Amino acid sequence: MHIRILGSAAGGGFPQWNCGCRNCCGLRAGSLQATARSQTQLAFSPDGRVWFLLGASPDLRTQLLATPQLAPASGEATGSPVGGVFLTSADVDSVMGLLHMREFQSFFVFATPAIQRVVKSENRIFDVLLRADPPVQWQTLSPGARLACRFGEDPSAPPSFICAPTALGGEYPDFISAELRRTLPSQESVVAMRFEQSGKSFAFAPALPENSLEWLQSAAASDIAFLDGTFWSDDELIQTGRGHKTAREMGHLPLSGRDGLLAQFPKDSPCRKILIHINNTNPILDENSDEHRLVRDAGFAIASDGMEFTL
Ligand SMILES: [Zn+2]
């Protein structure tokens, strides 16, 4: 499997257009030892030919253009190596990029029934995806079940890869109407995913709500885990004047603290741990900060745009 990080920041990117925090100002001024990042987006290929997107970020068009492997083959009037998109939530940052893919292109979208309802019934603008012939096809992801993904017509052929989604609980986005929210099951709001092929696997969870410890155990058995690195501390947005909610209230386990991700991830795991979905306020973005060093000393790498992995 080939994996490429197309974007590694949380919603808003780094720097964020309307943010005057220490990190964003320092990056603009060139006084901070840090690298700009676009909004979180992963792509992976089971065979080096067909690619799948994990999430559909608001920066997706730019990210696709910056990635030669995702360009159509020359000489083909239409077509794309992108075969599908896996959605981990209905957050704006996870689904908005679908609108960048509206150019009469057919592909698969894999999502829980609830995420499909939010995108399809709450947001008519996504109907543009139906203009393709054949239209974009939605496939159901059931948390707890393993989805075998095959190419070609033969249902008895061995799967190319397996996707194992896990329900993490977590909240639905706040743009959803109260009426729809009442009917949506909590286990379909935010999922983590594990992708497996030939004994190798990687895990992806850009949002880890507080009760994700069981999933962390299973992620630790993967070869690579891309994990929620949104916030360093629980009160980070309050301290930086960027919001009134704690990290946990926003569905993100902070990195620091006795109950944080660094302390809770299984210590003896050989898994490569990559922090992704990093908010622009997070001090780990400053490469000269204590927090940056603490993360590296704990054995975690910090994702940046363009990183590649092969399993
Ligand atoms: Zn900022």
PDB file of C-alpha atoms and ligand atoms in Angstrom:
ATOM      1  CA  MET A   1       0.000   0.000   0.000  1.00  0.00           C
ATOM      2  CA  HIS A   2       1.142   3.509  -0.789  1.00  0.00           C
ATOM      3  CA  ILE A   3       0.035   6.326   1.511  1.00  0.00           C
ATOM      4  CA  ARG A   4       0.509  10.027   0.960  1.00  0.00           C
ATOM      5  CA  ILE A   5      -0.384  12.881   3.301  1.00  0.00           C
ATOM      6  CA  LEU A   6      -1.888  15.630   1.154  1.00  0.00           C
ATOM      7  CA  GLY A   7      -2.793  17.842   4.106  1.00  0.00           C
ATOM      8  CA  SER A   8      -2.035  17.710   7.821  1.00  0.00           C
ATOM      9  CA  ALA A   9      -3.646  20.724   9.542  1.00  0.00           C
ATOM     10  CA  ALA A  10      -7.009  20.907  11.296  1.00  0.00           C
ATOM     11  CA  GLY A  11      -9.887  22.979   9.917  1.00  0.00           C
ATOM     12  CA  GLY A  12      -8.719  26.399   8.773  1.00  0.00           C
ATOM     13  CA  GLY A  13      -5.226  25.172   7.866  1.00  0.00           C
ATOM     14  CA  PHE A  14      -1.952  26.700   9.030  1.00  0.00           C
ATOM     15  CA  PRO A  15      -1.846  29.639   8.987  1.00  0.00           C
ATOM     16  CA  GLN A  16      -5.584  30.273   9.217  1.00  0.00           C
ATOM     17  CA  TRP A  17      -6.835  33.306   7.297  1.00  0.00           C
ATOM     18  CA  ASN A  18      -8.436  35.065  10.274  1.00  0.00           C
ATOM     19  CA  CYS A  19      -6.150  33.922  13.076  1.00  0.00           C
ATOM     20  CA  GLY A  20      -3.688  36.149  14.898  1.00  0.00           C
ATOM     21  CA  CYS A  21      -2.379  33.534  17.318  1.00  0.00           C
ATOM     22  CA  ARG A  22       1.339  33.262  18.074  1.00  0.00           C
ATOM     23  CA  ASN A  23       1.810  30.426  15.581  1.00  0.00           C
ATOM     24  CA  CYS A  24      -0.096  32.002  12.668  1.00  0.00           C
ATOM     25  CA  CYS A  25       1.551  35.418  13.156  1.00  0.00           C
ATOM     26  CA  GLY A  26       4.985  33.861  13.549  1.00  0.00           C
ATOM     27  CA  LEU A  27       4.607  31.820  10.374  1.00  0.00           C
ATOM     28  CA  ARG A  28       3.437  34.858   8.376  1.00  0.00           C
ATOM     29  CA  ALA A  29       6.323  36.956   9.701  1.00  0.00           C
ATOM     30  CA  GLY A  30       8.888  34.227   9.123  1.00  0.00           C
ATOM     31  CA  SER A  31       9.936  34.381  12.773  1.00  0.00           C
ATOM     32  CA  LEU A  32       8.606  30.917  13.672  1.00  0.00           C
ATOM     33  CA  GLN A  33      10.475  27.726  12.808  1.00  0.00           C
ATOM     34  CA  ALA A  34       7.442  25.972  11.297  1.00  0.00           C
ATOM     35  CA  THR A  35       5.949  24.815   7.998  1.00  0.00           C
ATOM     36  CA  ALA A  36       2.606  25.835   6.483  1.00  0.00           C
ATOM     37  CA  ARG A  37       0.066  23.049   6.243  1.00  0.00           C
ATOM     38  CA  SER A  38      -3.155  22.537   4.302  1.00  0.00           C
ATOM     39  CA  GLN A  39      -6.231  20.891   5.798  1.00  0.00           C
ATOM     40  CA  THR A  40      -6.057  17.200   6.646  1.00  0.00           C
ATOM     41  CA  GLN A  41      -6.264  14.842   3.693  1.00  0.00           C
ATOM     42  CA  LEU A  42      -4.829  11.374   3.144  1.00  0.00           C
ATOM     43  CA  ALA A  43      -4.659   9.344  -0.058  1.00  0.00           C
ATOM     44  CA  PHE A  44      -3.754   5.682  -0.327  1.00  0.00           C
ATOM     45  CA  SER A  45      -3.374   3.195  -3.125  1.00  0.00           C
ATOM     46  CA  PRO A  46      -3.599  -0.567  -2.720  1.00  0.00           C
ATOM     47  CA  ASP A  47      -1.840  -1.217  -6.046  1.00  0.00           C
ATOM     48  CA  GLY A  48      -0.112   1.981  -7.195  1.00  0.00           C
ATOM     49  CA  ARG A  49      -2.807   2.608  -9.826  1.00  0.00           C
ATOM     50  CA  VAL A  50      -6.162   3.262  -8.140  1.00  0.00           C
ATOM     51  CA  TRP A  51      -6.172   5.765  -5.284  1.00  0.00           C
ATOM     52  CA  PHE A  52      -8.641   6.330  -2.461  1.00  0.00           C
ATOM     53  CA  LEU A  53      -9.074   9.523  -0.485  1.00  0.00           C
ATOM     54  CA  LEU A  54      -9.584   9.531   3.283  1.00  0.00           C
ATOM     55  CA  GLY A  55     -11.842  12.493   3.864  1.00  0.00           C
ATOM     56  CA  ALA A  56     -12.505  15.214   1.321  1.00  0.00           C
ATOM     57  CA  SER A  57     -10.845  18.379   2.586  1.00  0.00           C
ATOM     58  CA  PRO A  58     -11.741  21.986   1.734  1.00  0.00           C
ATOM     59  CA  ASP A  59      -8.244  22.190   0.136  1.00  0.00           C
ATOM     60  CA  LEU A  60      -8.794  19.128  -2.028  1.00  0.00           C
ATOM     61  CA  ARG A  61      -8.503  20.753  -5.454  1.00  0.00           C
ATOM     62  CA  THR A  62      -5.106  22.258  -4.658  1.00  0.00           C
ATOM     63  CA  GLN A  63      -3.979  19.038  -3.001  1.00  0.00           C
ATOM     64  CA  LEU A  64      -4.946  16.935  -6.032  1.00  0.00           C
ATOM     65  CA  LEU A  65      -3.136  19.306  -8.385  1.00  0.00           C
ATOM     66  CA  ALA A  66      -0.010  19.071  -6.239  1.00  0.00           C
ATOM     67  CA  THR A  67       0.054  15.270  -6.454  1.00  0.00           C
ATOM     68  CA  PRO A  68       1.140  13.861  -9.858  1.00  0.00           C
ATOM     69  CA  GLN A  69       0.023  10.316  -8.937  1.00  0.00           C
ATOM     70  CA  LEU A  70      -3.569  11.579  -8.744  1.00  0.00           C
ATOM     71  CA  ALA A  71      -3.623  13.186 -12.206  1.00  0.00           C
ATOM     72  CA  PRO A  72      -5.501  11.551 -15.105  1.00  0.00           C
ATOM     73  CA  ALA A  73      -3.315   9.597 -17.525  1.00  0.00           C
ATOM     74  CA  SER A  74      -2.280  11.679 -20.512  1.00  0.00           C
ATOM     75  CA  GLY A  75      -4.364  11.038 -23.592  1.00  0.00           C
ATOM     76  CA  GLU A  76      -7.495  10.272 -21.613  1.00  0.00           C
ATOM     77  CA  ALA A  77     -10.179  12.883 -22.143  1.00  0.00           C
ATOM     78  CA  THR A  78     -11.835  12.065 -18.839  1.00  0.00           C
ATOM     79  CA  GLY A  79     -11.028   9.912 -15.900  1.00  0.00           C
ATOM     80  CA  SER A  80      -9.051   9.964 -12.712  1.00  0.00           C
ATOM     81  CA  PRO A  81      -7.049   7.415 -10.724  1.00  0.00           C
ATOM     82  CA  VAL A  82      -9.235   8.361  -7.731  1.00  0.00           C
ATOM     83  CA  GLY A  83     -11.645   5.471  -7.227  1.00  0.00           C
ATOM     84  CA  GLY A  84     -13.374   6.604  -4.082  1.00  0.00           C
ATOM     85  CA  VAL A  85     -13.562   8.581  -0.873  1.00  0.00           C
ATOM     86  CA  PHE A  86     -13.889   7.269   2.687  1.00  0.00           C
ATOM     87  CA  LEU A  87     -15.616   9.713   5.072  1.00  0.00           C
ATOM     88  CA  THR A  88     -14.873   9.556   8.809  1.00  0.00           C
ATOM     89  CA  SER A  89     -17.444  12.200   9.793  1.00  0.00           C
ATOM     90  CA  ALA A  90     -19.887  14.721   8.347  1.00  0.00           C
ATOM     91  CA  ASP A  91     -17.778  17.684   9.489  1.00  0.00           C
ATOM     92  CA  VAL A  92     -17.313  20.469   6.962  1.00  0.00           C
ATOM     93  CA  ASP A  93     -13.571  19.714   6.893  1.00  0.00           C
ATOM     94  CA  SER A  94     -14.261  16.096   6.028  1.00  0.00           C
ATOM     95  CA  VAL A  95     -16.920  16.482   3.309  1.00  0.00           C
ATOM     96  CA  MET A  96     -16.479  19.913   1.692  1.00  0.00           C
ATOM     97  CA  GLY A  97     -13.901  18.610  -0.784  1.00  0.00           C
ATOM     98  CA  LEU A  98     -16.587  16.503  -2.457  1.00  0.00           C
ATOM     99  CA  LEU A  99     -17.688  19.731  -4.123  1.00  0.00           C
ATOM    100  CA  HIS A 100     -14.225  19.958  -5.744  1.00  0.00           C
ATOM    101  CA  MET A 101     -14.907  16.545  -7.310  1.00  0.00           C
ATOM    102  CA  ARG A 102     -18.172  17.588  -8.985  1.00  0.00           C
ATOM    103  CA  GLU A 103     -16.882  17.682 -12.562  1.00  0.00           C
ATOM    104  CA  PHE A 104     -19.068  14.878 -13.937  1.00  0.00           C
ATOM    105  CA  GLN A 105     -16.791  12.198 -12.486  1.00  0.00           C
ATOM    106  CA  SER A 106     -18.125   8.915 -11.143  1.00  0.00           C
ATOM    107  CA  PHE A 107     -16.546   7.484  -7.984  1.00  0.00           C
ATOM    108  CA  PHE A 108     -17.534   5.707  -4.785  1.00  0.00           C
ATOM    109  CA  VAL A 109     -18.190   7.398  -1.446  1.00  0.00           C
ATOM    110  CA  PHE A 110     -17.951   5.153   1.630  1.00  0.00           C
ATOM    111  CA  ALA A 111     -19.735   6.439   4.742  1.00  0.00           C
ATOM    112  CA  THR A 112     -22.038   5.380   7.570  1.00  0.00           C
ATOM    113  CA  PRO A 113     -25.779   5.672   6.822  1.00  0.00           C
ATOM    114  CA  ALA A 114     -26.019   8.697   9.152  1.00  0.00           C
ATOM    115  CA  ILE A 115     -23.157  10.571   7.466  1.00  0.00           C
ATOM    116  CA  GLN A 116     -24.796   9.825   4.106  1.00  0.00           C
ATOM    117  CA  ARG A 117     -28.085  11.275   5.354  1.00  0.00           C
ATOM    118  CA  VAL A 118     -26.402  14.438   6.596  1.00  0.00           C
ATOM    119  CA  VAL A 119     -24.580  15.023   3.310  1.00  0.00           C
ATOM    120  CA  LYS A 120     -27.445  14.030   1.028  1.00  0.00           C
ATOM    121  CA  SER A 121     -30.551  15.306   2.788  1.00  0.00           C
ATOM    122  CA  GLU A 122     -29.275  18.266   4.793  1.00  0.00           C
ATOM    123  CA  ASN A 123     -27.182  19.786   2.040  1.00  0.00           C
ATOM    124  CA  ARG A 124     -28.768  19.905  -1.410  1.00  0.00           C
ATOM    125  CA  ILE A 125     -25.596  21.455  -2.835  1.00  0.00           C
ATOM    126  CA  PHE A 126     -24.017  17.971  -2.843  1.00  0.00           C
ATOM    127  CA  ASP A 127     -26.607  16.937  -5.449  1.00  0.00           C
ATOM    128  CA  VAL A 128     -24.062  18.217  -8.011  1.00  0.00           C
ATOM    129  CA  LEU A 129     -22.353  14.834  -7.544  1.00  0.00           C
ATOM    130  CA  LEU A 130     -25.359  13.164  -9.154  1.00  0.00           C
ATOM    131  CA  ARG A 131     -24.633  14.815 -12.505  1.00  0.00           C
ATOM    132  CA  ALA A 132     -21.960  12.230 -13.334  1.00  0.00           C
ATOM    133  CA  ASP A 133     -22.977   9.325 -15.571  1.00  0.00           C
ATOM    134  CA  PRO A 134     -23.092   6.940 -13.786  1.00  0.00           C
ATOM    135  CA  PRO A 135     -23.629   9.156 -10.725  1.00  0.00           C
ATOM    136  CA  VAL A 136     -21.416   9.029  -7.654  1.00  0.00           C
ATOM    137  CA  GLN A 137     -22.232   5.807  -5.809  1.00  0.00           C
ATOM    138  CA  TRP A 138     -22.639   5.743  -2.033  1.00  0.00           C
ATOM    139  CA  GLN A 139     -21.474   2.631  -0.182  1.00  0.00           C
ATOM    140  CA  THR A 140     -22.451   1.857   3.390  1.00  0.00           C
ATOM    141  CA  LEU A 141     -19.795   1.578   6.080  1.00  0.00           C
ATOM    142  CA  SER A 142     -21.066  -0.262   9.156  1.00  0.00           C
ATOM    143  CA  PRO A 143     -19.014   0.369  12.297  1.00  0.00           C
ATOM    144  CA  GLY A 144     -17.812  -2.937  13.694  1.00  0.00           C
ATOM    145  CA  ALA A 145     -18.095  -4.744  10.350  1.00  0.00           C
ATOM    146  CA  ARG A 146     -15.223  -5.356   7.933  1.00  0.00           C
ATOM    147  CA  LEU A 147     -15.732  -4.211   4.357  1.00  0.00           C
ATOM    148  CA  ALA A 148     -13.860  -6.213   1.716  1.00  0.00           C
ATOM    149  CA  CYS A 149     -13.048  -4.003  -1.287  1.00  0.00           C
ATOM    150  CA  ARG A 150     -12.586  -5.740  -4.636  1.00  0.00           C
ATOM    151  CA  PHE A 151     -11.756  -4.410  -8.071  1.00  0.00           C
ATOM    152  CA  GLY A 152     -13.357  -6.041 -11.098  1.00  0.00           C
ATOM    153  CA  GLU A 153     -16.546  -8.024 -11.489  1.00  0.00           C
ATOM    154  CA  ASP A 154     -15.610 -11.340  -9.843  1.00  0.00           C
ATOM    155  CA  PRO A 155     -17.173 -11.460  -6.329  1.00  0.00           C
ATOM    156  CA  SER A 156     -15.131 -14.586  -5.483  1.00  0.00           C
ATOM    157  CA  ALA A 157     -11.814 -12.836  -6.150  1.00  0.00           C
ATOM    158  CA  PRO A 158      -9.758 -12.048  -3.040  1.00  0.00           C
ATOM    159  CA  PRO A 159     -10.288  -8.483  -1.814  1.00  0.00           C
ATOM    160  CA  SER A 160      -7.741  -5.855  -2.773  1.00  0.00           C
ATOM    161  CA  PHE A 161      -7.957  -4.458   0.743  1.00  0.00           C
ATOM    162  CA  ILE A 162     -10.207  -4.428   3.795  1.00  0.00           C
ATOM    163  CA  CYS A 163     -11.625  -1.390   5.568  1.00  0.00           C
ATOM    164  CA  ALA A 164     -12.532  -1.874   9.232  1.00  0.00           C
ATOM    165  CA  PRO A 165     -14.449   1.139  10.609  1.00  0.00           C
ATOM    166  CA  THR A 166     -14.953   1.597  14.355  1.00  0.00           C
ATOM    167  CA  ALA A 167     -17.518   3.877  16.004  1.00  0.00           C
ATOM    168  CA  LEU A 168     -15.876   6.425  18.295  1.00  0.00           C
ATOM    169  CA  GLY A 169     -19.040   8.135  19.558  1.00  0.00           C
ATOM    170  CA  GLY A 170     -18.554  11.855  19.286  1.00  0.00           C
ATOM    171  CA  GLU A 171     -20.916  14.594  18.249  1.00  0.00           C
ATOM    172  CA  TYR A 172     -22.552  15.398  14.940  1.00  0.00           C
ATOM    173  CA  PRO A 173     -21.575  18.757  13.405  1.00  0.00           C
ATOM    174  CA  ASP A 174     -23.546  21.709  14.743  1.00  0.00           C
ATOM    175  CA  PHE A 175     -24.906  22.729  11.319  1.00  0.00           C
ATOM    176  CA  ILE A 176     -27.318  19.776  11.396  1.00  0.00           C
ATOM    177  CA  SER A 177     -30.950  20.609  12.127  1.00  0.00           C
ATOM    178  CA  ALA A 178     -32.333  19.540  15.499  1.00  0.00           C
ATOM    179  CA  GLU A 179     -34.971  17.554  13.637  1.00  0.00           C
ATOM    180  CA  LEU A 180     -32.446  15.392  11.780  1.00  0.00           C
ATOM    181  CA  ARG A 181     -30.102  15.155  14.768  1.00  0.00           C
ATOM    182  CA  ARG A 182     -32.838  13.466  16.848  1.00  0.00           C
ATOM    183  CA  THR A 183     -33.038  10.606  14.369  1.00  0.00           C
ATOM    184  CA  LEU A 184     -29.305   9.910  13.956  1.00  0.00           C
ATOM    185  CA  PRO A 185     -27.677   7.095  15.961  1.00  0.00           C
ATOM    186  CA  SER A 186     -24.673   8.189  18.013  1.00  0.00           C
ATOM    187  CA  GLN A 187     -22.478   5.305  16.809  1.00  0.00           C
ATOM    188  CA  GLU A 188     -22.529   6.568  13.224  1.00  0.00           C
ATOM    189  CA  SER A 189     -21.241  10.114  13.827  1.00  0.00           C
ATOM    190  CA  VAL A 190     -17.445   9.728  13.953  1.00  0.00           C
ATOM    191  CA  VAL A 191     -15.534   6.645  12.873  1.00  0.00           C
ATOM    192  CA  ALA A 192     -11.910   5.619  12.902  1.00  0.00           C
ATOM    193  CA  MET A 193     -10.727   3.336  10.121  1.00  0.00           C
ATOM    194  CA  ARG A 194      -8.169   0.612   9.727  1.00  0.00           C
ATOM    195  CA  PHE A 195      -7.090  -0.479   6.236  1.00  0.00           C
ATOM    196  CA  GLU A 196      -5.556  -3.918   5.806  1.00  0.00           C
ATOM    197  CA  GLN A 197      -3.786  -5.661   2.947  1.00  0.00           C
ATOM    198  CA  SER A 198      -1.588  -8.785   2.945  1.00  0.00           C
ATOM    199  CA  GLY A 199      -0.850  -8.682   6.657  1.00  0.00           C
ATOM    200  CA  LYS A 200      -0.023  -4.939   6.655  1.00  0.00           C
ATOM    201  CA  SER A 201      -2.317  -2.245   7.973  1.00  0.00           C
ATOM    202  CA  PHE A 202      -2.652   1.397   8.813  1.00  0.00           C
ATOM    203  CA  ALA A 203      -5.132   3.221  11.036  1.00  0.00           C
ATOM    204  CA  PHE A 204      -6.638   6.681  10.554  1.00  0.00           C
ATOM    205  CA  ALA A 205      -8.441   8.771  13.170  1.00  0.00           C
ATOM    206  CA  PRO A 206      -8.233  12.560  12.692  1.00  0.00           C
ATOM    207  CA  ALA A 207     -10.742  12.960  15.536  1.00  0.00           C
ATOM    208  CA  LEU A 208     -10.434  10.923  18.719  1.00  0.00           C
ATOM    209  CA  PRO A 209     -13.230  11.671  21.203  1.00  0.00           C
ATOM    210  CA  GLU A 210     -12.585  10.951  24.834  1.00  0.00           C
ATOM    211  CA  ASN A 211     -13.744   7.321  24.882  1.00  0.00           C
ATOM    212  CA  SER A 212     -11.382   6.076  22.201  1.00  0.00           C
ATOM    213  CA  LEU A 213      -9.055   4.045  24.400  1.00  0.00           C
ATOM    214  CA  GLU A 214     -10.238   0.676  23.152  1.00  0.00           C
ATOM    215  CA  TRP A 215      -9.659   1.735  19.565  1.00  0.00           C
ATOM    216  CA  LEU A 216      -6.167   2.998  20.450  1.00  0.00           C
ATOM    217  CA  GLN A 217      -5.298  -0.533  21.545  1.00  0.00           C
ATOM    218  CA  SER A 218      -6.254  -1.900  18.136  1.00  0.00           C
ATOM    219  CA  ALA A 219      -4.544   0.997  16.326  1.00  0.00           C
ATOM    220  CA  ALA A 220      -1.335   0.137  18.171  1.00  0.00           C
ATOM    221  CA  ALA A 221      -1.338  -3.214  16.365  1.00  0.00           C
ATOM    222  CA  SER A 222      -1.175  -1.445  12.973  1.00  0.00           C
ATOM    223  CA  ASP A 223       2.057  -0.738  11.121  1.00  0.00           C
ATOM    224  CA  ILE A 224       1.225   2.964  10.993  1.00  0.00           C
ATOM    225  CA  ALA A 225      -1.369   4.968  12.948  1.00  0.00           C
ATOM    226  CA  PHE A 226      -2.394   8.465  11.854  1.00  0.00           C
ATOM    227  CA  LEU A 227      -3.771   9.945  15.065  1.00  0.00           C
ATOM    228  CA  ASP A 228      -5.627  13.036  16.231  1.00  0.00           C
ATOM    229  CA  GLY A 229      -2.994  15.692  16.952  1.00  0.00           C
ATOM    230  CA  THR A 230      -5.448  18.607  16.977  1.00  0.00           C
ATOM    231  CA  PHE A 231      -4.707  20.158  20.382  1.00  0.00           C
ATOM    232  CA  TRP A 232      -1.808  20.050  22.821  1.00  0.00           C
ATOM    233  CA  SER A 233      -3.921  20.985  25.853  1.00  0.00           C
ATOM    234  CA  ASP A 234      -7.586  20.722  26.743  1.00  0.00           C
ATOM    235  CA  ASP A 235      -8.009  24.506  27.203  1.00  0.00           C
ATOM    236  CA  GLU A 236      -5.861  25.535  24.218  1.00  0.00           C
ATOM    237  CA  LEU A 237      -8.586  27.461  22.340  1.00  0.00           C
ATOM    238  CA  ILE A 238      -9.632  29.271  25.514  1.00  0.00           C
ATOM    239  CA  GLN A 239      -6.027  30.191  26.405  1.00  0.00           C
ATOM    240  CA  THR A 240      -5.310  31.486  22.906  1.00  0.00           C
ATOM    241  CA  GLY A 241      -8.590  33.393  22.746  1.00  0.00           C
ATOM    242  CA  ARG A 242      -9.712  31.373  19.724  1.00  0.00           C
ATOM    243  CA  GLY A 243     -12.814  29.763  21.250  1.00  0.00           C
ATOM    244  CA  HIS A 244     -14.841  28.896  24.323  1.00  0.00           C
ATOM    245  CA  LYS A 245     -14.835  25.108  24.131  1.00  0.00           C
ATOM    246  CA  THR A 246     -12.304  22.639  25.475  1.00  0.00           C
ATOM    247  CA  ALA A 247     -10.597  20.138  23.192  1.00  0.00           C
ATOM    248  CA  ARG A 248     -12.650  17.344  24.709  1.00  0.00           C
ATOM    249  CA  GLU A 249     -15.896  19.273  24.192  1.00  0.00           C
ATOM    250  CA  MET A 250     -14.943  19.491  20.513  1.00  0.00           C
ATOM    251  CA  GLY A 251     -14.354  15.741  20.273  1.00  0.00           C
ATOM    252  CA  HIS A 252     -10.551  15.796  20.443  1.00  0.00           C
ATOM    253  CA  LEU A 253      -8.471  14.077  23.083  1.00  0.00           C
ATOM    254  CA  PRO A 254      -5.618  16.521  23.834  1.00  0.00           C
ATOM    255  CA  LEU A 255      -2.034  15.323  23.451  1.00  0.00           C
ATOM    256  CA  SER A 256      -0.764  16.365  26.884  1.00  0.00           C
ATOM    257  CA  GLY A 257      -1.812  15.473  30.406  1.00  0.00           C
ATOM    258  CA  ARG A 258      -2.173  12.240  32.310  1.00  0.00           C
ATOM    259  CA  ASP A 259      -5.312  11.380  30.332  1.00  0.00           C
ATOM    260  CA  GLY A 260      -3.996  12.711  27.017  1.00  0.00           C
ATOM    261  CA  LEU A 261      -3.094  10.772  23.882  1.00  0.00           C
ATOM    262  CA  LEU A 262       0.665  10.660  24.495  1.00  0.00           C
ATOM    263  CA  ALA A 263       0.150   9.058  27.906  1.00  0.00           C
ATOM    264  CA  GLN A 264      -2.648   6.749  26.833  1.00  0.00           C
ATOM    265  CA  PHE A 265      -1.260   5.235  23.633  1.00  0.00           C
ATOM    266  CA  PRO A 266       0.157   1.761  24.347  1.00  0.00           C
ATOM    267  CA  LYS A 267       3.841   2.207  25.153  1.00  0.00           C
ATOM    268  CA  ASP A 268       5.267  -1.075  23.877  1.00  0.00           C
ATOM    269  CA  SER A 269       3.809  -0.792  20.372  1.00  0.00           C
ATOM    270  CA  PRO A 270       6.176  -0.976  17.361  1.00  0.00           C
ATOM    271  CA  CYS A 271       3.579   0.997  15.394  1.00  0.00           C
ATOM    272  CA  ARG A 272       4.725   4.214  13.670  1.00  0.00           C
ATOM    273  CA  LYS A 273       2.676   6.988  15.250  1.00  0.00           C
ATOM    274  CA  ILE A 274       1.963  10.053  13.133  1.00  0.00           C
ATOM    275  CA  LEU A 275       0.047  13.026  14.562  1.00  0.00           C
ATOM    276  CA  ILE A 276      -2.268  14.594  11.991  1.00  0.00           C
ATOM    277  CA  HIS A 277      -5.101  17.188  11.938  1.00  0.00           C
ATOM    278  CA  ILE A 278      -2.961  19.676  13.880  1.00  0.00           C
ATOM    279  CA  ASN A 279      -4.691  22.898  14.840  1.00  0.00           C
ATOM    280  CA  ASN A 280      -2.890  26.163  14.049  1.00  0.00           C
ATOM    281  CA  THR A 281      -2.825  27.044  17.764  1.00  0.00           C
ATOM    282  CA  ASN A 282      -0.976  23.842  18.705  1.00  0.00           C
ATOM    283  CA  PRO A 283       2.513  24.621  20.093  1.00  0.00           C
ATOM    284  CA  ILE A 284       3.945  21.416  18.552  1.00  0.00           C
ATOM    285  CA  LEU A 285       3.938  23.267  15.187  1.00  0.00           C
ATOM    286  CA  ASP A 286       6.773  25.449  16.519  1.00  0.00           C
ATOM    287  CA  GLU A 287       9.819  23.262  15.889  1.00  0.00           C
ATOM    288  CA  ASN A 288      11.763  25.033  18.639  1.00  0.00           C
ATOM    289  CA  SER A 289       9.087  24.519  21.300  1.00  0.00           C
ATOM    290  CA  ASP A 290       9.267  22.234  24.325  1.00  0.00           C
ATOM    291  CA  GLU A 291       5.991  20.662  23.219  1.00  0.00           C
ATOM    292  CA  HIS A 292       7.471  19.749  19.811  1.00  0.00           C
ATOM    293  CA  ARG A 293      10.388  18.068  21.554  1.00  0.00           C
ATOM    294  CA  LEU A 294       8.155  16.241  24.054  1.00  0.00           C
ATOM    295  CA  VAL A 295       6.068  14.774  21.246  1.00  0.00           C
ATOM    296  CA  ARG A 296       9.160  13.555  19.384  1.00  0.00           C
ATOM    297  CA  ASP A 297      10.696  12.180  22.594  1.00  0.00           C
ATOM    298  CA  ALA A 298       7.473  10.216  23.187  1.00  0.00           C
ATOM    299  CA  GLY A 299       7.995   8.501  19.826  1.00  0.00           C
ATOM    300  CA  PHE A 300       5.396  10.397  17.801  1.00  0.00           C
ATOM    301  CA  ALA A 301       6.094  12.007  14.424  1.00  0.00           C
ATOM    302  CA  ILE A 302       4.302  15.187  13.351  1.00  0.00           C
ATOM    303  CA  ALA A 303       2.636  14.985   9.957  1.00  0.00           C
ATOM    304  CA  SER A 304       3.456  17.481   7.247  1.00  0.00           C
ATOM    305  CA  ASP A 305       2.041  17.840   3.737  1.00  0.00           C
ATOM    306  CA  GLY A 306       3.680  15.565   1.172  1.00  0.00           C
ATOM    307  CA  MET A 307       4.893  12.809   3.533  1.00  0.00           C
ATOM    308  CA  GLU A 308       4.786   9.371   1.915  1.00  0.00           C
ATOM    309  CA  PHE A 309       4.758   5.832   3.277  1.00  0.00           C
ATOM    310  CA  THR A 310       4.873   2.380   1.710  1.00  0.00           C
ATOM    311  CA  LEU A 311       3.657  -0.781   3.395  1.00  0.00           C
TER     312      LEU A 311
HETATM  313 ZN    ZN B   1      -3.596  30.635  14.542  1.00  0.00          ZN
END
